[in-house]
XYZ file of C-alpha atoms in Angstrom:
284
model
C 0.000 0.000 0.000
C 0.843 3.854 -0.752
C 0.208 6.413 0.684
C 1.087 10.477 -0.194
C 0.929 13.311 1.826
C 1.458 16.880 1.311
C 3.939 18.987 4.070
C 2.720 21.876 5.379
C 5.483 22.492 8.364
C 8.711 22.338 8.779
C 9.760 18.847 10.816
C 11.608 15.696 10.775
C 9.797 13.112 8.731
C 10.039 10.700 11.914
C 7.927 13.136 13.591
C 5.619 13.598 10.743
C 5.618 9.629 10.129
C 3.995 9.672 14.387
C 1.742 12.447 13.037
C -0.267 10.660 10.418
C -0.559 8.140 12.707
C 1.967 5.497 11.961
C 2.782 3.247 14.542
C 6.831 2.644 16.453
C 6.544 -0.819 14.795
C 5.214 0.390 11.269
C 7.796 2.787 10.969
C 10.641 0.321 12.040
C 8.971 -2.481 8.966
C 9.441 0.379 6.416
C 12.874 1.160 7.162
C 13.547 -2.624 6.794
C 11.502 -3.494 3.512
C 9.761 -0.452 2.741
C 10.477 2.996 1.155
C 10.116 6.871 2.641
C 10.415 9.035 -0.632
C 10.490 12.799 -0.047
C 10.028 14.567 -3.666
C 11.328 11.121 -5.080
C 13.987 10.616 -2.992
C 14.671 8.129 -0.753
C 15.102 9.899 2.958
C 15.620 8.633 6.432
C 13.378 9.723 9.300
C 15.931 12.022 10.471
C 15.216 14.308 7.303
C 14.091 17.830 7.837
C 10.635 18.292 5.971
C 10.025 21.798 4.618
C 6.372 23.160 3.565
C 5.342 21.867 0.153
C 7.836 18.613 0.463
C 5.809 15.483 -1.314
C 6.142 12.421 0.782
C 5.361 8.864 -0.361
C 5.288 5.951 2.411
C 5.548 2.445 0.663
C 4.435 -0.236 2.902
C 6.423 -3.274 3.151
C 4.912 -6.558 1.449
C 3.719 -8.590 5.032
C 4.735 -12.205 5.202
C 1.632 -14.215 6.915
C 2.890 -16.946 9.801
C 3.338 -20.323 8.879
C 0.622 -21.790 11.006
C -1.948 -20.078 8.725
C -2.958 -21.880 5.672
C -4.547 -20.190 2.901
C -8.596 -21.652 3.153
C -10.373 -21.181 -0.294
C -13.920 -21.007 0.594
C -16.534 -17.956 -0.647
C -16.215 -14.803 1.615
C -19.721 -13.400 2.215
C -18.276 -9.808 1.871
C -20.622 -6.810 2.910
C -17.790 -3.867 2.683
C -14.045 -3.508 0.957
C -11.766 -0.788 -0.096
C -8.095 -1.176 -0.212
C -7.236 -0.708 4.047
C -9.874 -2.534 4.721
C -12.495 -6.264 4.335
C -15.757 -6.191 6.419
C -17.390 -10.013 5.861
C -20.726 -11.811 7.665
C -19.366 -14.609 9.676
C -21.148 -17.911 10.005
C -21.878 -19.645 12.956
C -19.364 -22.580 13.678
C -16.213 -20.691 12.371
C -13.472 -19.244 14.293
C -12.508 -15.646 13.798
C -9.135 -16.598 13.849
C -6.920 -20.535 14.483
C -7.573 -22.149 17.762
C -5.910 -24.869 19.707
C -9.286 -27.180 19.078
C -9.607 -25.587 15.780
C -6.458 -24.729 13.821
C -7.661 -24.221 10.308
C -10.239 -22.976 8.503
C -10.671 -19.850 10.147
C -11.995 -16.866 8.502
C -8.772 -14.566 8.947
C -7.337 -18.072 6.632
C -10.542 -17.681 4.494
C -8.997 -13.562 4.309
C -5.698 -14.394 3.397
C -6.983 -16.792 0.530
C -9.170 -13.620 -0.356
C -6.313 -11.131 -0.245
C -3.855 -13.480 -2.227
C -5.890 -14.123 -5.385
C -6.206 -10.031 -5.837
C -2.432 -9.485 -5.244
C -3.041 -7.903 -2.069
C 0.374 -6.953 -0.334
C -0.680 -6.902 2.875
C -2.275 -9.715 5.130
C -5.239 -9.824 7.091
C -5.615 -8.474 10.489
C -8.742 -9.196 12.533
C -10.214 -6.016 14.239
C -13.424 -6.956 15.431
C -13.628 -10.828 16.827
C -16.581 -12.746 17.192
C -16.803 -16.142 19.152
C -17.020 -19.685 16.986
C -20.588 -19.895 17.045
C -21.720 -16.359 17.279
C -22.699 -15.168 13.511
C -22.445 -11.784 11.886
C -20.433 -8.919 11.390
C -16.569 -9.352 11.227
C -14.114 -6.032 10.535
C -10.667 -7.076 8.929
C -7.875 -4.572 8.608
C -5.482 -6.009 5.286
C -2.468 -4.384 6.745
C -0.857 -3.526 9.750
C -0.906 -0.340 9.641
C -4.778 -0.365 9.049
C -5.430 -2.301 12.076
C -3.305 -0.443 13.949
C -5.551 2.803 12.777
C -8.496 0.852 13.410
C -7.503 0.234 17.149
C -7.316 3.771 17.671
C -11.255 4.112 15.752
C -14.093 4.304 17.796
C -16.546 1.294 16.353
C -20.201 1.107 17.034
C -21.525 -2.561 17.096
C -24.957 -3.231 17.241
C -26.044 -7.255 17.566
C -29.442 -8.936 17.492
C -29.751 -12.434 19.473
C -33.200 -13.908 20.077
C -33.558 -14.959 23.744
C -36.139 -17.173 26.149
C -39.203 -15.143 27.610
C -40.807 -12.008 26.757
C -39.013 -8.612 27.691
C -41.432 -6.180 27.109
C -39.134 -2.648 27.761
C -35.669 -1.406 27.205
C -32.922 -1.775 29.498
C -29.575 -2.348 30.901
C -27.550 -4.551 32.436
C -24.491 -3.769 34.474
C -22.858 -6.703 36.160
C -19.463 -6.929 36.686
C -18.170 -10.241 34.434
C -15.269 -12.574 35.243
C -13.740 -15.959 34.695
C -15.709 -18.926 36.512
C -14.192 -20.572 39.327
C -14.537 -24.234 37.967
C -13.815 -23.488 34.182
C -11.151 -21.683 32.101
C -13.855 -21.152 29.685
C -16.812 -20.146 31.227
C -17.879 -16.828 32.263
C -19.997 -15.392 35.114
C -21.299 -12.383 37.020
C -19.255 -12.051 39.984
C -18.490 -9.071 42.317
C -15.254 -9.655 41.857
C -15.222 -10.197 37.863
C -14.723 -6.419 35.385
C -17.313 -3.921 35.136
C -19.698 -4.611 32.465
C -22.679 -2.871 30.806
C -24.884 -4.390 27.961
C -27.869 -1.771 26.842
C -31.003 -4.069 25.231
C -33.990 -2.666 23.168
C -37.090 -5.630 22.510
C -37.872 -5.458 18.892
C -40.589 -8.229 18.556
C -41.872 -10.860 20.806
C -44.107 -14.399 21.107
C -45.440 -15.323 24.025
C -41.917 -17.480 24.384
C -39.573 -15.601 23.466
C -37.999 -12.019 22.315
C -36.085 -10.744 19.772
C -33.675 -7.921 21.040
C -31.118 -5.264 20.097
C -28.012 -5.135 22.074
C -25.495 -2.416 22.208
C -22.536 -3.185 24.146
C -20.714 -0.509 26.270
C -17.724 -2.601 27.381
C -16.050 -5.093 25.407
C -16.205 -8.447 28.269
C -15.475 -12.373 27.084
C -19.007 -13.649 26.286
C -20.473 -10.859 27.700
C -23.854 -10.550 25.829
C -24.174 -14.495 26.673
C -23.689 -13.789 29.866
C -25.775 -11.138 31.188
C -28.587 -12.392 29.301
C -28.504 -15.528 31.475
C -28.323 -13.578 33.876
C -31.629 -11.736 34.027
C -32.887 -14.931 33.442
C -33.395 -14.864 29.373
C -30.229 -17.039 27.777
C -29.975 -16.826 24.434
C -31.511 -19.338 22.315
C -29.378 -22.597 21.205
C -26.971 -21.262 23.293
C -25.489 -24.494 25.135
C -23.300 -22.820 27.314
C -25.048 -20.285 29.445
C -29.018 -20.620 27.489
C -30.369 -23.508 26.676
C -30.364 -26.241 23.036
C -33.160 -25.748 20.769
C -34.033 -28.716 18.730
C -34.333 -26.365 15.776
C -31.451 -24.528 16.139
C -28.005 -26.240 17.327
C -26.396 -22.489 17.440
C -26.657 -19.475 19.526
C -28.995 -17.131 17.861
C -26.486 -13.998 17.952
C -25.490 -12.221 15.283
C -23.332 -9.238 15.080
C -25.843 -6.781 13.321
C -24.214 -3.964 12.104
C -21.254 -1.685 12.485
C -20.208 1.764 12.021
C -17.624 3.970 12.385
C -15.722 6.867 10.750
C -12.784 5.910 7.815
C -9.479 6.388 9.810
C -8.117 7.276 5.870
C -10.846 8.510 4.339
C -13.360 10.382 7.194
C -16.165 9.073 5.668
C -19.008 7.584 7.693
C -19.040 4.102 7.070
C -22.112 1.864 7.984
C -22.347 -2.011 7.023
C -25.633 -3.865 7.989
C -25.588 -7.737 7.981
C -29.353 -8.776 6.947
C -28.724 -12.335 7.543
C -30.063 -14.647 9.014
C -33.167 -12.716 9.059
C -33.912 -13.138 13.044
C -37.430 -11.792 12.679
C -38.412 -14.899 10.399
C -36.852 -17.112 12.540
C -38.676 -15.692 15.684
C -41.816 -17.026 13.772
C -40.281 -20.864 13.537
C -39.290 -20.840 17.238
């Protein structure tokens, strides 16, 4: 990826590099395998910018680890520019290679992606969603983009359809940790990380709800979680809900994000339609 910028004050290009938001460990791959060009010339970051210098930044071609392995499988792609691949995730498919599960992950289902378009970069997951929980999944397809993304504000919105009727808006603030008797499991303890899930009802049956959930901190299996806890798990959700015999996955999707473009400022919004959760409230 390149990128060109425009100087408007005199200073070193290391501290214009930090200005445009380049990271310590960005800066130190360039120098290694990339190029810094001021008005066509190669320059260290010790050179002394003056108003109206051109600079190009030419990010170095990233090598992915050896433990991933290419997976050619259909992407189900909702967004994509050249920084960045937004992609609906299905249920049963890890965000990224496992221990249990060490291929066949969608960041491997990315790379496959990014290789057949002569992408330079590889993919960086920004936005992780648990194995079984389905929806919206924000990939970064360099470093440096992911590293901007980290520093982006991102507004996720999920839908999950859950036992019993809720019939008003609410929140939930529990503090979350790690369960005493699992290194999986999660629970509301006092002495677990503050935690806050907002919920809106959207539809109901006289069984069940269908909700939207905005999260306000970022806990393991949080939605999960606090849903159980005031006593509506999510449907087909075998760990803290309960199986449905029509459904052998937690109905959670990640819904929709948006944010603003840390390159271009634009608003971005991506909606993920499916599964359609108001149909399925009718088959439950």
């Amino acid at each position: 990826m390149i990128f060109n910028y425009r100087v408007t004050e005199t200073e070193t290009l290391k501290t214009f590099l930090y200005q445009q938001r380049f990271s310590k460990k960005t800066i130190s791959a360039i120098k290694q395998n990339g190029a810094l060009l001021v008005n066509d010339t190669p320059r260290t970051v010790r050179h002394l910018l003056q108003p109206g210098d051109e600079v190009i930044v030419c990010l170095p071609k990233e090598q992915p680890s050896p433990w991933l392995i290419p997976y050619e499988r259909p992407l189900t792609i909702l967004y994509e520019d050249d920084g960045l691949l937004i992609v609906s995730k299905p249920h049963h498919q890890n965000s990224a290679p496992s221990r249990e599960h060490p291929h066949e992950s969608l960041v491997e289902q990315a790379l496959a992606h990014m290789q057949q378009q002569g992408d330079q970069g590889i993919p960086h997951i920004v936005t992780r969603l648990d194995r079984h929980t389905m929806g919206i999944v924000v990939i970064a397809k360099s470093r440096h983009m992911h590293h901007l993304m980290s520093l982006t504000p991102i507004d996720k919105i999920y839908e999950c359809l859950c036992q019993g009727r809720i019939e008003a808006a609410g929140a939930i603030e529990a503090p979350i940790g790690r369960a005493s008797d699992s290194i999986i499991t999660r629970e509301v303890t006092p002495e677990g990380k503050y935690a806050k899930t907002l919920y809106e009802p959207l539809q109901t049956t006289a069984d069940y709800t269908w909700c939207r959930v905005r999260l306000l901190t970022g806990r393991t299996h949080q939605i999960r979680v606090h849903f159980q806890h005031i006593g509506h798990g999510i449907v087909g959700d075998g760990l803290y809900g309960v199986l449905h015999e029509q459904h052998q996955t937690q109905l959670l999707k990640c819904a929709e994000v948006r944010f603003t473009h840390p390159m271009t400022g634009e608003r971005v919004r991506v909606i993920c339609d499916e599964p359609n959760f108001e149909q399925l409230l009718t088959t439950l």
